[in-house]
XYZ file of C-alpha atoms in Angstrom:
575
model
C -40.823 51.406 60.838
C -42.565 48.585 59.010
C -39.925 48.571 56.241
C -37.117 48.537 58.827
C -38.754 45.588 60.604
C -39.010 43.710 57.294
C -35.333 44.365 56.591
C -34.444 43.235 60.138
C -36.479 40.036 59.812
C -34.891 39.334 56.428
C -31.403 39.841 57.888
C -32.144 37.516 60.809
C -33.513 34.889 58.404
C -30.397 35.060 56.254
C -28.181 34.833 59.337
C -30.080 31.785 60.577
C -29.774 30.153 57.170
C -26.030 30.794 57.153
C -25.713 29.512 60.724
C -27.752 26.410 59.928
C -25.684 25.742 56.800
C -22.467 26.126 58.769
C -23.737 23.749 61.469
C -24.766 21.139 58.930
C -21.601 21.607 56.888
C -19.374 21.242 59.936
C -21.110 18.103 61.188
C -19.110 14.901 61.165
C -20.832 11.978 59.456
C -19.747 8.373 59.931
C -19.908 5.523 57.413
C -18.372 2.143 56.868
C -17.296 3.094 53.333
C -16.719 6.623 52.047
C -16.565 6.950 48.257
C -15.088 10.181 46.950
C -16.133 10.733 43.347
C -19.490 9.849 41.781
C -17.982 8.513 38.570
C -19.080 5.208 37.075
C -16.529 3.522 39.351
C -17.821 5.393 42.389
C -21.406 4.375 41.685
C -20.458 0.707 41.252
C -18.433 0.874 44.481
C -21.326 2.318 46.450
C -23.860 -0.168 45.093
C -21.604 -3.100 45.971
C -20.904 -1.784 49.479
C -24.643 -1.367 50.050
C -25.355 -4.895 48.842
C -22.739 -6.198 51.256
C -24.591 -4.549 54.130
C -22.305 -1.608 54.769
C -23.243 2.033 55.298
C -21.894 4.031 52.374
C -21.812 7.556 51.012
C -20.849 8.972 47.616
C -19.384 12.462 47.759
C -19.570 14.018 44.293
C -17.790 17.380 43.807
C -20.153 18.418 40.985
C -23.943 18.260 40.804
C -24.161 15.314 38.415
C -23.380 11.633 38.900
C -21.781 9.321 36.380
C -18.688 11.175 35.205
C -18.013 10.501 31.544
C -20.692 7.830 31.237
C -23.333 10.520 31.778
C -21.100 13.223 30.313
C -21.021 12.309 26.625
C -19.155 9.016 26.373
C -22.113 6.977 25.149
C -19.935 5.057 22.678
C -18.662 2.292 24.914
C -15.081 1.187 24.279
C -14.565 -2.324 25.605
C -12.638 -4.532 23.214
C -14.399 -7.711 24.332
C -17.897 -7.761 25.848
C -17.334 -11.127 27.508
C -15.056 -9.590 30.157
C -17.718 -7.179 31.431
C -19.581 -8.710 34.350
C -21.180 -7.844 37.663
C -22.631 -4.381 38.247
C -20.996 -3.103 35.077
C -22.919 -5.542 32.873
C -26.013 -4.875 34.965
C -25.770 -1.211 33.959
C -25.672 -2.083 30.250
C -28.530 -4.541 30.711
C -30.541 -1.729 32.287
C -29.663 0.499 29.348
C -31.191 -2.170 27.117
C -34.343 -2.227 29.241
C -34.541 1.565 29.005
C -34.544 1.489 25.216
C -36.922 -1.458 25.074
C -39.566 1.001 26.282
C -41.079 2.756 23.215
C -41.717 5.964 25.168
C -37.930 6.517 25.414
C -37.688 6.975 21.638
C -38.762 10.589 21.263
C -36.712 11.804 18.319
C -36.302 8.623 16.336
C -38.124 5.391 15.645
C -36.399 2.515 17.399
C -36.177 0.562 14.157
C -34.230 3.393 12.493
C -31.346 3.320 14.942
C -28.214 1.593 13.711
C -25.521 0.915 16.283
C -22.246 1.651 14.502
C -20.132 1.468 17.635
C -16.840 -0.304 18.132
C -18.693 -2.716 20.424
C -21.937 -3.193 18.542
C -25.114 -4.401 20.145
C -25.894 -7.667 18.424
C -29.371 -9.022 17.851
C -30.660 -10.943 20.852
C -28.189 -9.487 23.368
C -29.463 -8.744 26.859
C -27.319 -5.592 27.047
C -26.951 -2.408 24.981
C -23.624 -0.623 24.601
C -24.544 2.805 23.187
C -26.792 5.347 24.888
C -27.670 8.989 25.480
C -26.089 10.698 28.525
C -29.569 11.370 29.922
C -30.427 7.671 29.655
C -27.265 6.699 31.542
C -28.064 9.223 34.270
C -31.603 7.876 34.620
C -30.346 4.287 34.848
C -27.762 5.178 37.484
C -30.384 6.947 39.592
C -32.679 3.939 39.288
C -29.922 1.554 40.338
C -28.987 3.703 43.341
C -32.639 4.073 44.380
C -32.708 0.345 45.125
C -29.776 0.649 47.552
C -29.028 2.343 50.851
C -26.549 4.905 49.540
C -26.275 8.510 50.665
C -25.286 10.902 47.865
C -23.728 14.277 48.644
C -23.374 16.797 45.795
C -21.208 19.875 45.399
C -18.590 18.997 48.024
C -14.886 19.216 47.154
C -12.101 17.710 49.218
C -9.867 20.112 51.099
C -6.755 18.887 49.334
C -4.327 20.804 51.571
C -5.391 19.715 55.074
C -8.568 17.697 54.622
C -7.183 14.180 55.043
C -6.634 13.132 58.643
C -4.685 9.936 59.237
C -3.891 7.758 62.217
C -0.624 6.240 61.182
C -1.236 4.663 57.813
C -5.041 4.737 58.159
C -7.290 7.538 56.923
C -9.484 8.564 59.868
C -11.601 11.185 58.112
C -11.735 13.524 55.151
C -12.885 17.121 55.281
C -14.461 19.119 52.484
C -13.845 22.776 51.664
C -17.189 23.542 53.335
C -16.005 22.053 56.627
C -18.106 18.900 56.341
C -16.216 15.900 57.636
C -16.709 12.246 56.783
C -15.330 9.471 58.984
C -15.024 6.003 57.534
C -13.550 2.597 58.082
C -12.662 2.393 54.397
C -12.216 5.018 51.674
C -12.422 4.710 47.903
C -10.984 7.350 45.585
C -13.117 7.087 42.446
C -12.138 10.433 40.926
C -10.462 10.789 37.530
C -7.804 13.006 39.133
C -6.822 10.897 42.168
C -7.208 13.845 44.564
C -7.934 11.799 47.696
C -5.122 9.396 46.878
C -2.638 12.257 46.507
C -3.823 14.102 49.617
C -3.449 10.870 51.602
C 0.252 10.708 50.742
C 0.055 7.800 48.310
C 2.749 7.543 45.634
C 1.709 8.354 42.094
C 3.033 9.251 38.662
C 2.080 11.854 36.076
C 3.109 11.606 32.438
C 4.958 8.960 30.471
C 7.602 6.546 31.687
C 10.560 5.796 29.494
C 10.457 2.477 27.679
C 13.549 1.456 29.634
C 11.879 1.751 33.044
C 9.513 -1.218 32.663
C 10.866 -2.893 29.544
C 8.148 -1.545 27.239
C 8.128 -0.408 23.613
C 5.041 1.837 23.379
C 5.703 4.224 26.256
C 7.570 7.520 26.227
C 7.889 9.815 23.211
C 6.340 8.354 20.048
C 7.483 10.715 17.297
C 8.257 7.769 15.044
C 5.658 6.907 12.400
C 5.701 3.149 13.085
C 5.910 1.469 16.485
C 6.045 -2.174 17.514
C 4.546 -3.974 20.452
C 6.499 -6.576 22.368
C 4.682 -9.220 20.317
C 5.831 -7.532 17.098
C 2.407 -6.346 16.048
C 2.795 -3.285 13.838
C 1.345 -0.142 15.442
C 0.782 2.975 13.339
C 1.456 5.551 16.007
C 2.184 9.188 15.178
C 1.078 8.532 11.605
C -2.591 8.595 12.598
C -4.409 11.808 13.482
C -1.630 13.938 12.092
C -1.371 16.767 9.598
C -1.175 16.588 5.863
C 2.473 16.881 4.831
C 4.106 20.312 4.731
C 1.734 22.361 6.895
C 3.545 25.571 7.844
C 3.633 26.343 11.603
C 4.524 30.053 11.516
C 2.234 33.063 11.842
C 3.639 34.305 8.557
C 4.212 31.329 6.326
C 7.892 30.515 5.875
C 9.010 33.139 8.410
C 10.189 31.686 11.744
C 10.768 35.186 13.061
C 7.012 35.825 12.941
C 6.535 33.278 15.729
C 4.663 30.019 15.990
C 0.928 29.695 15.592
C -1.026 29.040 18.816
C -0.647 25.756 20.688
C 2.588 24.653 19.011
C 5.456 23.833 21.354
C 8.707 25.730 20.963
C 10.596 22.652 22.181
C 11.512 19.539 20.163
C 9.435 16.440 20.971
C 12.252 14.585 22.686
C 13.992 11.291 22.002
C 11.787 8.369 21.024
C 11.051 6.176 24.043
C 12.140 8.747 26.631
C 9.743 9.684 29.404
C 8.269 13.084 30.253
C 5.529 14.592 32.442
C 3.223 15.374 29.524
C -0.227 13.781 29.273
C -2.524 12.828 26.436
C -4.996 15.420 25.208
C -8.447 16.056 26.648
C -11.642 17.056 24.863
C -15.390 17.146 25.351
C -17.225 14.111 23.968
C -19.959 16.149 22.324
C -23.579 15.048 22.261
C -24.866 16.396 18.941
C -28.107 16.095 17.013
C -29.338 16.897 13.520
C -33.004 16.909 14.555
C -34.247 20.457 13.850
C -36.597 20.501 16.850
C -33.885 19.492 19.311
C -30.810 21.151 17.796
C -28.975 24.200 19.151
C -26.851 25.595 16.278
C -23.158 26.134 16.944
C -22.478 29.650 18.178
C -19.400 31.791 17.693
C -17.793 32.339 21.134
C -17.471 35.931 22.292
C -13.695 35.515 22.725
C -13.257 33.811 19.329
C -9.787 34.230 17.798
C -9.435 33.186 14.180
C -5.691 32.671 14.542
C -6.355 29.733 16.882
C -7.710 27.804 13.876
C -5.147 28.826 11.275
C -3.585 25.360 11.385
C -7.001 23.888 10.580
C -7.338 26.136 7.515
C -3.812 25.347 6.367
C -4.329 21.616 6.831
C -7.216 21.704 4.360
C -5.350 24.046 2.008
C -2.190 21.885 2.003
C -3.898 18.938 0.305
C -1.953 18.140 -2.905
C -5.138 16.950 -4.590
C -8.780 16.287 -3.704
C -8.873 16.151 0.063
C -11.277 13.218 -0.053
C -8.336 11.079 -1.150
C -6.196 12.082 1.817
C -8.184 10.115 4.429
C -9.036 6.490 3.627
C -11.209 5.936 6.720
C -14.336 7.383 8.281
C -15.748 10.685 7.164
C -13.132 11.827 4.662
C -13.732 15.519 5.185
C -14.837 16.322 8.721
C -12.300 15.954 11.555
C -14.512 13.990 13.904
C -15.839 10.524 14.712
C -19.589 11.093 14.824
C -20.865 7.855 16.344
C -24.662 7.452 16.287
C -26.501 7.279 19.592
C -30.252 6.676 20.007
C -32.713 9.485 19.255
C -30.678 11.023 16.427
C -27.845 11.987 18.728
C -24.127 11.295 18.633
C -21.057 10.716 20.715
C -18.601 12.901 18.785
C -14.879 12.376 19.299
C -11.526 13.539 17.949
C -10.180 12.507 14.535
C -7.372 13.723 12.232
C -4.603 16.234 12.857
C -6.620 19.230 14.020
C -9.792 18.257 15.838
C -11.508 18.352 19.223
C -8.412 17.274 21.199
C -6.812 20.404 22.678
C -3.295 19.042 22.346
C -0.701 20.156 24.877
C -3.025 22.395 26.877
C -3.681 20.111 29.855
C -0.247 19.380 31.305
C -0.931 21.261 34.544
C -4.387 19.813 35.113
C -3.574 16.786 37.341
C -1.796 18.841 40.013
C -3.633 22.140 39.498
C -5.798 23.833 42.124
C -9.562 23.705 41.674
C -9.562 27.263 40.360
C -6.764 26.508 37.886
C -8.587 23.396 36.725
C -11.725 25.417 36.090
C -9.698 27.762 33.887
C -8.263 24.800 31.975
C -11.732 23.302 31.482
C -13.079 26.651 30.279
C -10.173 27.022 27.864
C -11.031 23.604 26.418
C -14.683 24.601 26.096
C -13.793 27.895 24.387
C -11.449 26.116 21.986
C -13.931 23.393 21.074
C -16.914 25.722 20.700
C -14.809 27.917 18.443
C -13.716 24.868 16.461
C -17.293 23.741 15.831
C -18.399 27.197 14.726
C -15.369 27.392 12.438
C -16.080 24.029 10.820
C -19.737 24.915 10.351
C -19.518 28.488 9.081
C -16.043 29.876 8.340
C -15.516 30.629 4.623
C -11.992 29.171 4.599
C -13.384 25.740 5.452
C -14.311 23.658 2.355
C -18.002 24.011 1.547
C -18.613 20.258 1.806
C -17.319 20.368 5.361
C -19.445 23.387 6.259
C -22.523 21.765 4.773
C -21.921 18.574 6.744
C -21.146 20.204 10.104
C -23.774 22.968 10.052
C -26.552 20.365 10.017
C -25.543 19.448 13.548
C -25.696 21.181 16.899
C -25.849 20.481 20.610
C -29.031 19.059 22.163
C -31.747 20.989 23.974
C -32.714 17.985 26.096
C -29.297 16.908 27.376
C -27.341 18.194 30.369
C -28.720 21.246 32.127
C -32.007 22.299 30.554
C -31.919 25.836 29.200
C -28.149 25.708 28.739
C -26.158 25.784 25.522
C -26.090 21.981 25.396
C -22.478 21.646 26.531
C -21.665 19.271 29.347
C -19.555 20.174 32.350
C -17.529 16.944 32.323
C -14.265 17.216 30.413
C -12.835 13.946 29.105
C -9.994 13.427 31.585
C -8.271 10.629 29.705
C -5.425 10.445 32.180
C -4.232 12.398 35.210
C -2.440 10.893 38.207
C -1.720 7.164 38.290
C -1.041 5.415 41.584
C 2.288 3.642 41.991
C 1.691 0.663 44.282
C 3.490 -2.624 44.925
C 2.358 -3.852 41.499
C 2.408 -1.689 38.381
C 0.424 -2.894 35.366
C 2.554 -2.579 32.211
C 2.529 -3.292 28.502
C 3.649 -6.844 29.314
C 0.432 -7.406 31.250
C -1.691 -6.058 28.407
C 0.013 -8.469 25.997
C -0.241 -11.397 28.464
C 3.531 -11.776 28.584
C 3.151 -11.261 32.337
C -0.131 -12.696 33.668
C -1.140 -11.827 37.243
C -2.517 -14.493 39.572
C -4.668 -12.170 41.704
C -7.199 -10.692 39.230
C -10.035 -8.390 40.303
C -11.246 -7.711 36.762
C -10.122 -7.808 33.160
C -9.027 -5.359 30.509
C -9.595 -5.973 26.821
C -9.181 -2.720 24.914
C -6.035 -2.052 22.909
C -3.224 0.070 24.263
C -4.292 3.521 23.238
C -3.080 7.078 23.675
C -4.194 10.300 22.054
C -1.626 12.849 20.949
C 0.387 14.586 23.640
C 2.256 17.444 21.973
C 2.374 19.517 18.792
C 5.793 20.568 17.529
C 7.864 21.669 14.537
C 9.827 18.880 12.856
C 13.363 19.130 11.462
C 11.932 20.165 8.081
C 10.103 23.122 9.567
C 6.555 21.699 9.429
C 4.016 21.023 12.139
C 3.485 17.523 13.565
C 1.542 15.892 16.389
C 3.164 13.359 18.713
C 1.946 10.787 21.196
C -0.736 8.797 19.398
C -0.592 5.027 19.987
C -3.056 2.481 18.633
C -1.941 -1.054 19.454
C -4.991 -3.286 19.153
C -5.660 -6.966 18.576
C -4.513 -8.289 21.953
C -6.375 -10.830 24.041
C -8.191 -9.918 27.284
C -5.911 -9.873 30.300
C -6.391 -9.899 34.106
C -5.900 -6.779 36.227
C -4.129 -7.248 39.550
C -5.731 -6.757 42.961
C -2.439 -5.129 44.018
C -2.854 -2.443 41.329
C -5.931 -0.922 43.025
C -4.533 -0.828 46.578
C -1.689 1.476 47.708
C 1.514 0.373 49.348
C 0.558 -0.753 52.838
C 2.972 1.609 54.565
C 1.327 4.549 52.765
C -2.335 3.754 53.410
C -4.097 0.647 54.686
C -7.733 1.617 54.165
C -7.853 3.234 50.719
C -8.725 1.737 47.321
C -8.188 3.374 43.935
C -10.231 1.829 41.087
C -9.762 4.658 38.541
C -6.235 6.051 38.927
C -4.890 2.510 39.095
C -1.257 1.560 39.425
C -0.202 1.338 35.787
C 2.230 2.802 33.312
C 0.991 5.388 30.842
C 0.608 2.877 28.032
C -1.045 0.158 30.166
C -3.450 2.727 31.582
C -4.318 3.541 27.973
C -5.906 0.088 27.791
C -7.407 -0.081 31.279
C -9.005 3.397 31.249
C -12.423 2.363 29.905
C -15.654 3.205 31.728
C -16.939 -0.415 31.851
C -13.602 -1.492 33.351
C -13.741 1.340 35.891
C -17.140 -0.006 36.983
C -15.705 -3.513 37.275
C -12.793 -2.272 39.369
C -15.116 -0.099 41.445
C -17.191 -3.124 42.388
C -14.062 -5.117 43.226
C -12.680 -2.228 45.290
C -15.842 -2.134 47.388
C -15.740 -5.910 47.837
C -12.172 -5.641 49.142
C -13.180 -2.766 51.431
C -16.094 -4.688 52.941
C -14.056 -7.854 53.358
C -11.260 -5.867 55.041
C -13.819 -4.471 57.502
C -15.167 -7.938 58.261
C -11.705 -9.460 58.641
C -10.319 -6.490 60.590
C -7.300 -6.161 58.297
C -5.750 -3.655 55.917
C -6.959 -3.687 52.312
C -3.624 -5.208 51.286
C -4.144 -8.218 53.579
C -7.565 -9.615 52.720
C -7.838 -13.329 52.051
C -7.580 -13.422 48.259
C -9.161 -16.868 47.924
C -12.237 -15.607 49.783
C -12.196 -12.394 47.734
C -12.093 -14.333 44.495
C -15.041 -16.466 45.557
C -17.104 -13.371 46.381
C -16.222 -11.686 43.105
C -17.221 -14.754 41.116
C -20.430 -15.129 43.114
C -21.249 -11.518 42.236
C -20.755 -12.267 38.530
C -17.382 -10.618 38.046
C -15.277 -12.026 35.181
C -11.719 -12.860 36.221
C -10.658 -14.983 33.250
C -12.159 -16.181 29.975
C -11.317 -18.700 27.327
C -8.564 -17.155 25.206
C -10.344 -17.963 21.936
C -13.251 -15.611 22.745
């Protein structure tokens, strides 16, 4: 009898817990500003809304804030530090304060660290531009702790029926759990643009043709040399490609044996033509060579050697010493291993066969949550297998194995007790809103200069490879890489972060901004997302105060507020 009573009490307790969870989950919560997505842009949006006296919530689908900034992208790409202001610069100033504390240097003496980043921290600066993911997470939590911001974790938008609208206004959004959030204003700060899409806002996926917006760096880029509108030479498909004459077939020289994995059976298309393909994703790995903090690379249980045959052949195809084949960076290892504090790295793609899982993400932007999880896992399996291969496979040159095997993932990053791999995949591009103003290559080159800036971009127009194919000579090639740098900072339009008014009057989109593929390749930097997130929240709060749609706020008043809050809307061109 006693055991039956215990079982009964346990069952009642479980039922009450389930009932309580359902009641809480189904409760409607009201805010002035609802931010969906706890990315860097989402955090900046929430902080700004709080500082402007509005009630605000961040709804983060995962259990970690910060997106890529806390997910491995510690090597900040900016292009020009002078354009980073407001909350974004405040974050990097707080990073500097974090590392000014000696107790935050556990694995390395502070004096030993050399910032080799593209945006180096100069002596005497009040900000620091490179950091560990754990440091970024700590700083974000500290910044949010000073504000009145509710943070909800583990809640995903019901993308099918979860957005309720009154005319062109979003009334509320509902999560898969049944939780509902009512707001006066909504901000979609996700990398995917899920709220934007579910709200019926126009968007694009893939590359436009060069003809559509009068560009030269959009569409298919199979050519080896491209030109910008200002006639700056751009070495496009040439970079991050294979050594000449790498055979693509399972049996060398035999097309009937079939193609090796991850090579398209279709030709790349006509140069400059558009398609729905998107640039490759990868994990920005946080690695260490400190023996007390290193987790050696492990061979995945589902490892397939054939998946890395192109890697083997790329090394074996070298006509001479492979060191002579690559005139930049590490001449042997296909990575960019940028130093972060505490003997850690931000490790990114480099060369023809590397961490980018080319061509395996096309479905991601529109995929269901379950399908996305499969795509993310496929990327993780591929990249874990790649690292084990580079570190230990006998067909990899010994110098490469010796270099890579010294490294591993970190015990003290991400979820403790895990394998050191982050959950956040580098979503370089997914959906892009199409509003009344589309940022293009002409904006990035200052041929067209907007008069309603809400922030500035400064990085070059950049795209990673998009497809892997067999050329007319029967050898494997990558296509899609663009590296057009050297341009001056340019303003980003207020109209590019608000939808068309007829589609939605109370939504702002600071991440999946209205831009062509190639313009987005310049805008898509984490510091810029923070800048645009702050501006989006400022617009939202001003729209509430003025009682107007986000498209109709007084821009002169908006500009004054942005400048007061230390946003940079223009700089001297010679900087």
